[in-house]
């Protein structure tokens, strides 16, 4: 599996529900920060972009970046019990 980071800016209509549903449909996901998601998938960055763009407005921004094993982080949202940290370490290890 490959691990990707997804960042977005929903600018005018801000339809978060459809975008979040699409991201969660990948099955293996985490949300470390407010507008940042991580997913594990066999798809390419372009395929992910096209899938997510199908529920976004033309003026919304989207960045899909593949992670390759090395990462550093601090004070991730919702990580009071290290669940996010453990998920990230595990997925990056698989992707290395």
CSV table of N, CA and C in Angstrom, one decimal:
chain,number,residue,atom,x,y,z
A,1,UNK,N,0.8,-1.2,0.0
A,1,UNK,CA,0.0,0.0,0.0
A,1,UNK,C,0.9,1.3,0.0
A,2,UNK,N,0.4,2.3,-0.6
A,2,UNK,CA,1.1,3.6,-0.7
A,2,UNK,C,0.3,4.5,0.3
A,3,UNK,N,1.0,5.4,0.9
A,3,UNK,CA,0.4,6.4,1.8
A,3,UNK,C,0.4,7.8,1.2
A,4,UNK,N,-0.7,8.4,1.2
A,4,UNK,CA,-0.9,9.8,0.6
A,4,UNK,C,-1.4,10.7,1.6
A,5,UNK,N,-0.9,12.0,1.5
A,5,UNK,CA,-1.4,13.1,2.3
A,5,UNK,C,-2.3,13.9,1.4
A,6,UNK,N,-3.5,14.2,1.9
A,6,UNK,CA,-4.5,15.0,1.2
A,6,UNK,C,-4.7,16.3,2.0
A,7,UNK,N,-4.5,17.4,1.3
A,7,UNK,CA,-4.8,18.8,1.8
A,7,UNK,C,-5.7,19.5,0.9
A,8,UNK,N,-6.6,20.3,1.5
A,8,UNK,CA,-7.6,20.9,0.6
A,8,UNK,C,-8.0,22.3,1.2
A,9,UNK,N,-8.5,23.1,0.3
A,9,UNK,CA,-9.1,24.4,0.7
A,9,UNK,C,-10.4,24.4,-0.1
A,10,UNK,N,-11.5,24.4,0.7
A,10,UNK,CA,-12.8,24.5,0.1
A,10,UNK,C,-13.2,26.0,0.2
A,11,UNK,N,-13.4,26.7,-0.9
A,11,UNK,CA,-13.4,28.1,-0.9
A,11,UNK,C,-14.8,28.8,-0.8
A,12,UNK,N,-15.7,28.5,-1.6
A,12,UNK,CA,-16.9,29.2,-1.6
A,12,UNK,C,-18.1,28.4,-0.9
A,13,UNK,N,-18.5,27.3,-1.5
A,13,UNK,CA,-19.6,26.6,-0.9
A,13,UNK,C,-19.2,25.7,0.2
A,14,UNK,N,-18.0,25.3,0.3
A,14,UNK,CA,-17.5,24.5,1.4
A,14,UNK,C,-18.4,23.3,1.8
A,15,UNK,N,-18.5,22.4,0.8
A,15,UNK,CA,-19.3,21.2,1.0
A,15,UNK,C,-18.3,20.1,1.5
A,16,UNK,N,-18.1,20.1,2.8
A,16,UNK,CA,-17.2,19.2,3.4
A,16,UNK,C,-17.7,17.7,3.5
A,17,UNK,N,-19.0,17.5,3.6
A,17,UNK,CA,-19.5,16.2,3.8
A,17,UNK,C,-19.2,15.3,2.7
A,18,UNK,N,-19.5,15.7,1.4
A,18,UNK,CA,-19.2,14.9,0.3
A,18,UNK,C,-17.7,14.5,0.1
A,19,UNK,N,-16.9,15.5,0.4
A,19,UNK,CA,-15.4,15.3,0.3
A,19,UNK,C,-15.0,14.3,1.4
A,20,UNK,N,-15.4,14.5,2.6
A,20,UNK,CA,-15.0,13.6,3.7
A,20,UNK,C,-15.5,12.2,3.4
A,21,UNK,N,-16.7,12.1,2.9
A,21,UNK,CA,-17.2,10.7,2.6
A,21,UNK,C,-16.3,10.0,1.5
A,22,UNK,N,-15.9,10.8,0.5
A,22,UNK,CA,-15.0,10.2,-0.5
A,22,UNK,C,-13.7,9.8,0.1
A,23,UNK,N,-13.1,10.6,0.9
A,23,UNK,CA,-11.8,10.3,1.6
A,23,UNK,C,-12.0,9.1,2.4
A,24,UNK,N,-13.1,9.0,3.2
A,24,UNK,CA,-13.3,7.9,4.1
A,24,UNK,C,-13.6,6.6,3.3
A,25,UNK,N,-14.0,6.7,2.1
A,25,UNK,CA,-14.3,5.5,1.3
A,25,UNK,C,-13.1,4.7,0.9
A,26,UNK,N,-11.9,5.3,1.1
A,26,UNK,CA,-10.7,4.6,0.9
A,26,UNK,C,-10.4,3.5,2.0
A,27,UNK,N,-11.1,3.6,3.1
A,27,UNK,CA,-11.1,2.5,4.1
A,27,UNK,C,-10.0,2.7,5.1
A,28,UNK,N,-8.7,2.9,4.7
A,28,UNK,CA,-7.6,3.1,5.6
A,28,UNK,C,-7.3,4.5,5.6
A,29,UNK,N,-7.7,5.3,6.6
A,29,UNK,CA,-7.5,6.7,6.6
A,29,UNK,C,-7.2,7.2,8.0
A,30,UNK,N,-6.7,8.4,8.1
A,30,UNK,CA,-6.5,9.1,9.4
A,30,UNK,C,-6.6,10.6,9.1
A,31,UNK,N,-7.0,11.4,10.2
A,31,UNK,CA,-7.1,12.8,10.1
A,31,UNK,C,-6.2,13.5,11.1
A,32,UNK,N,-5.0,13.7,10.8
A,32,UNK,CA,-4.1,14.3,11.8
A,32,UNK,C,-4.2,15.8,12.1
A,33,UNK,N,-4.8,16.5,11.1
A,33,UNK,CA,-5.0,18.0,11.3
A,33,UNK,C,-6.3,18.4,10.6
A,34,UNK,N,-6.7,19.6,10.9
A,34,UNK,CA,-8.0,20.1,10.4
A,34,UNK,C,-8.3,19.8,9.0
A,35,UNK,N,-7.5,20.2,8.1
A,35,UNK,CA,-7.7,20.0,6.6
A,35,UNK,C,-6.7,19.1,6.0
A,36,UNK,N,-6.3,18.2,6.7
A,36,UNK,CA,-5.3,17.2,6.3
A,36,UNK,C,-5.7,15.8,6.6
A,37,UNK,N,-5.7,15.0,5.6
A,37,UNK,CA,-6.0,13.5,5.8
A,37,UNK,C,-4.9,12.7,5.3
A,38,UNK,N,-4.8,11.5,5.8
A,38,UNK,CA,-3.8,10.5,5.3
A,38,UNK,C,-4.6,9.3,4.9
A,39,UNK,N,-4.3,8.7,3.7
A,39,UNK,CA,-5.0,7.5,3.3
A,39,UNK,C,-3.9,6.5,2.8
A,40,UNK,N,-4.2,5.2,2.9
A,40,UNK,CA,-3.4,4.1,2.3
A,40,UNK,C,-4.2,3.5,1.2
A,41,UNK,N,-3.6,3.4,0.0
A,41,UNK,CA,-4.3,2.9,-1.1
A,41,UNK,C,-3.3,2.4,-2.2
A,42,UNK,N,-3.7,1.7,-3.1
A,42,UNK,CA,-2.9,1.3,-4.3
A,42,UNK,C,-3.0,2.3,-5.4
A,43,UNK,N,-4.0,3.2,-5.3
A,43,UNK,CA,-4.2,4.2,-6.4
A,43,UNK,C,-3.0,5.2,-6.5
A,44,UNK,N,-2.9,5.8,-7.7
A,44,UNK,CA,-1.9,6.9,-7.9
A,44,UNK,C,-2.4,8.2,-7.3
A,45,UNK,N,-1.5,9.2,-7.2
A,45,UNK,CA,-1.9,10.5,-6.8
A,45,UNK,C,-3.0,11.1,-7.7
A,46,UNK,N,-2.8,10.9,-9.0
A,46,UNK,CA,-3.7,11.4,-10.0
A,46,UNK,C,-5.1,10.8,-9.9
A,47,UNK,N,-5.1,9.5,-9.6
A,47,UNK,CA,-6.4,8.8,-9.5
A,47,UNK,C,-7.1,9.4,-8.2
A,48,UNK,N,-6.4,9.6,-7.2
A,48,UNK,CA,-7.0,10.1,-5.9
A,48,UNK,C,-7.5,11.5,-6.2
A,49,UNK,N,-6.7,12.3,-6.8
A,49,UNK,CA,-7.1,13.7,-7.2
A,49,UNK,C,-8.4,13.7,-8.0
A,50,UNK,N,-8.5,12.9,-9.0
A,50,UNK,CA,-9.7,12.9,-9.9
A,50,UNK,C,-10.9,12.4,-9.1
A,51,UNK,N,-10.7,11.4,-8.2
A,51,UNK,CA,-11.8,10.9,-7.4
A,51,UNK,C,-12.4,12.0,-6.5
A,52,UNK,N,-11.5,12.7,-5.8
A,52,UNK,CA,-11.9,13.7,-4.9
A,52,UNK,C,-12.4,14.9,-5.6
A,53,UNK,N,-11.8,15.3,-6.7
A,53,UNK,CA,-12.3,16.4,-7.5
A,53,UNK,C,-13.7,16.3,-8.0
A,54,UNK,N,-14.2,15.0,-8.1
A,54,UNK,CA,-15.6,14.8,-8.6
A,54,UNK,C,-16.6,15.4,-7.6
A,55,UNK,N,-16.2,15.6,-6.4
A,55,UNK,CA,-17.2,16.2,-5.4
A,55,UNK,C,-16.8,17.6,-4.9
A,56,UNK,N,-15.9,18.2,-5.6
A,56,UNK,CA,-15.4,19.5,-5.3
A,56,UNK,C,-15.8,20.5,-6.3
A,57,UNK,N,-15.8,21.8,-5.9
A,57,UNK,CA,-16.1,22.9,-6.9
A,57,UNK,C,-14.8,23.2,-7.6
A,58,UNK,N,-15.0,23.8,-8.8
A,58,UNK,CA,-13.8,24.2,-9.6
A,58,UNK,C,-12.8,25.1,-8.9
A,59,UNK,N,-13.3,25.9,-8.0
A,59,UNK,CA,-12.4,26.9,-7.3
A,59,UNK,C,-11.7,26.3,-6.1
A,60,UNK,N,-12.1,25.1,-5.7
A,60,UNK,CA,-11.5,24.5,-4.5
A,60,UNK,C,-10.0,24.0,-4.8
A,61,UNK,N,-9.2,24.1,-3.8
A,61,UNK,CA,-7.8,23.7,-3.9
A,61,UNK,C,-7.6,22.3,-3.4
A,62,UNK,N,-6.7,21.5,-4.0
A,62,UNK,CA,-6.5,20.1,-3.6
A,62,UNK,C,-5.0,19.8,-3.8
A,63,UNK,N,-4.4,19.2,-2.9
A,63,UNK,CA,-3.0,18.7,-3.0
A,63,UNK,C,-2.9,17.3,-2.5
A,64,UNK,N,-2.5,16.3,-3.3
A,64,UNK,CA,-2.3,14.9,-3.0
A,64,UNK,C,-0.8,14.6,-3.1
A,65,UNK,N,-0.2,14.2,-2.0
A,65,UNK,CA,1.2,14.0,-2.0
A,65,UNK,C,1.5,12.6,-1.4
A,66,UNK,N,2.3,11.8,-2.1
A,66,UNK,CA,2.7,10.5,-1.6
A,66,UNK,C,3.8,10.6,-0.6
A,67,UNK,N,3.6,9.9,0.5
A,67,UNK,CA,4.6,9.8,1.6
A,67,UNK,C,5.5,8.5,1.4
A,68,UNK,N,6.8,8.7,1.6
A,68,UNK,CA,7.7,7.5,1.3
A,68,UNK,C,8.5,7.1,2.6
A,69,UNK,N,7.9,7.0,3.7
A,69,UNK,CA,8.6,6.4,4.8
A,69,UNK,C,9.2,7.3,5.8
A,70,UNK,N,9.6,8.5,5.4
A,70,UNK,CA,10.2,9.4,6.4
A,70,UNK,C,9.2,10.6,6.6
A,71,UNK,N,9.0,10.9,7.9
A,71,UNK,CA,8.1,11.9,8.3
A,71,UNK,C,8.4,12.4,9.7
A,72,UNK,N,8.0,13.6,10.0
A,72,UNK,CA,8.2,14.1,11.4
A,72,UNK,C,6.9,14.9,11.7
A,73,UNK,N,6.5,14.9,12.9
A,73,UNK,CA,5.3,15.6,13.3
A,73,UNK,C,5.3,16.0,14.8
A,74,UNK,N,4.4,16.8,15.1
A,74,UNK,CA,4.3,17.4,16.5
A,74,UNK,C,2.8,17.8,16.7
A,75,UNK,N,2.3,17.5,17.9
A,75,UNK,CA,1.0,17.9,18.3
A,75,UNK,C,-0.1,17.7,17.3
A,76,UNK,N,-0.3,16.5,16.9
A,76,UNK,CA,-1.3,16.2,15.9
A,76,UNK,C,-2.7,16.2,16.6
A,77,UNK,N,-3.7,16.7,15.9
A,77,UNK,CA,-5.1,16.7,16.4
A,77,UNK,C,-5.5,15.3,16.8
A,78,UNK,N,-6.3,15.2,17.8
A,78,UNK,CA,-7.0,14.0,18.2
A,78,UNK,C,-6.0,12.9,18.6
A,79,UNK,N,-4.8,13.2,19.0
A,79,UNK,CA,-3.8,12.2,19.3
A,79,UNK,C,-3.4,12.1,20.8
A,80,UNK,N,-4.4,12.2,21.6
A,80,UNK,CA,-4.1,12.2,23.1
A,80,UNK,C,-3.6,10.9,23.6
A,81,UNK,N,-4.0,9.8,22.9
A,81,UNK,CA,-3.6,8.5,23.3
A,81,UNK,C,-2.6,7.8,22.3
A,82,UNK,N,-2.0,8.6,21.4
A,82,UNK,CA,-1.0,8.2,20.4
A,82,UNK,C,-1.6,7.3,19.3
A,83,UNK,N,-2.9,7.3,19.2
A,83,UNK,CA,-3.5,6.5,18.1
A,83,UNK,C,-3.0,7.0,16.8
A,84,UNK,N,-3.0,8.3,16.5
A,84,UNK,CA,-2.6,8.8,15.3
A,84,UNK,C,-1.1,8.6,15.0
A,85,UNK,N,-0.3,8.8,16.0
A,85,UNK,CA,1.1,8.5,15.9
A,85,UNK,C,1.4,7.1,15.5
A,86,UNK,N,0.7,6.2,16.2
A,86,UNK,CA,0.9,4.7,15.9
A,86,UNK,C,0.4,4.4,14.5
A,87,UNK,N,-0.7,4.9,14.1
A,87,UNK,CA,-1.3,4.6,12.8
A,87,UNK,C,-0.3,5.1,11.7
A,88,UNK,N,0.3,6.3,11.9
A,88,UNK,CA,1.2,6.9,11.0
A,88,UNK,C,2.5,6.1,10.9
A,89,UNK,N,3.0,5.7,12.0
A,89,UNK,CA,4.3,4.9,12.0
A,89,UNK,C,4.0,3.6,11.3
A,90,UNK,N,2.9,2.9,11.6
A,90,UNK,CA,2.6,1.7,11.0
A,90,UNK,C,2.5,1.8,9.4
A,91,UNK,N,1.7,2.8,9.0
A,91,UNK,CA,1.5,2.9,7.6
A,91,UNK,C,2.7,3.3,6.8
A,92,UNK,N,3.5,4.2,7.4
A,92,UNK,CA,4.8,4.6,6.7
A,92,UNK,C,5.8,3.5,6.7
A,93,UNK,N,5.8,2.6,7.7
A,93,UNK,CA,6.6,1.4,7.7
A,93,UNK,C,6.2,0.5,6.5
A,94,UNK,N,4.9,0.3,6.3
A,94,UNK,CA,4.4,-0.5,5.2
A,94,UNK,C,4.8,0.1,3.9
A,95,UNK,N,4.8,1.4,3.8
A,95,UNK,CA,5.0,2.1,2.5
A,95,UNK,C,6.5,2.2,2.2
A,96,UNK,N,7.4,1.9,3.1
A,96,UNK,CA,8.8,2.1,2.9
A,96,UNK,C,9.4,1.0,2.0
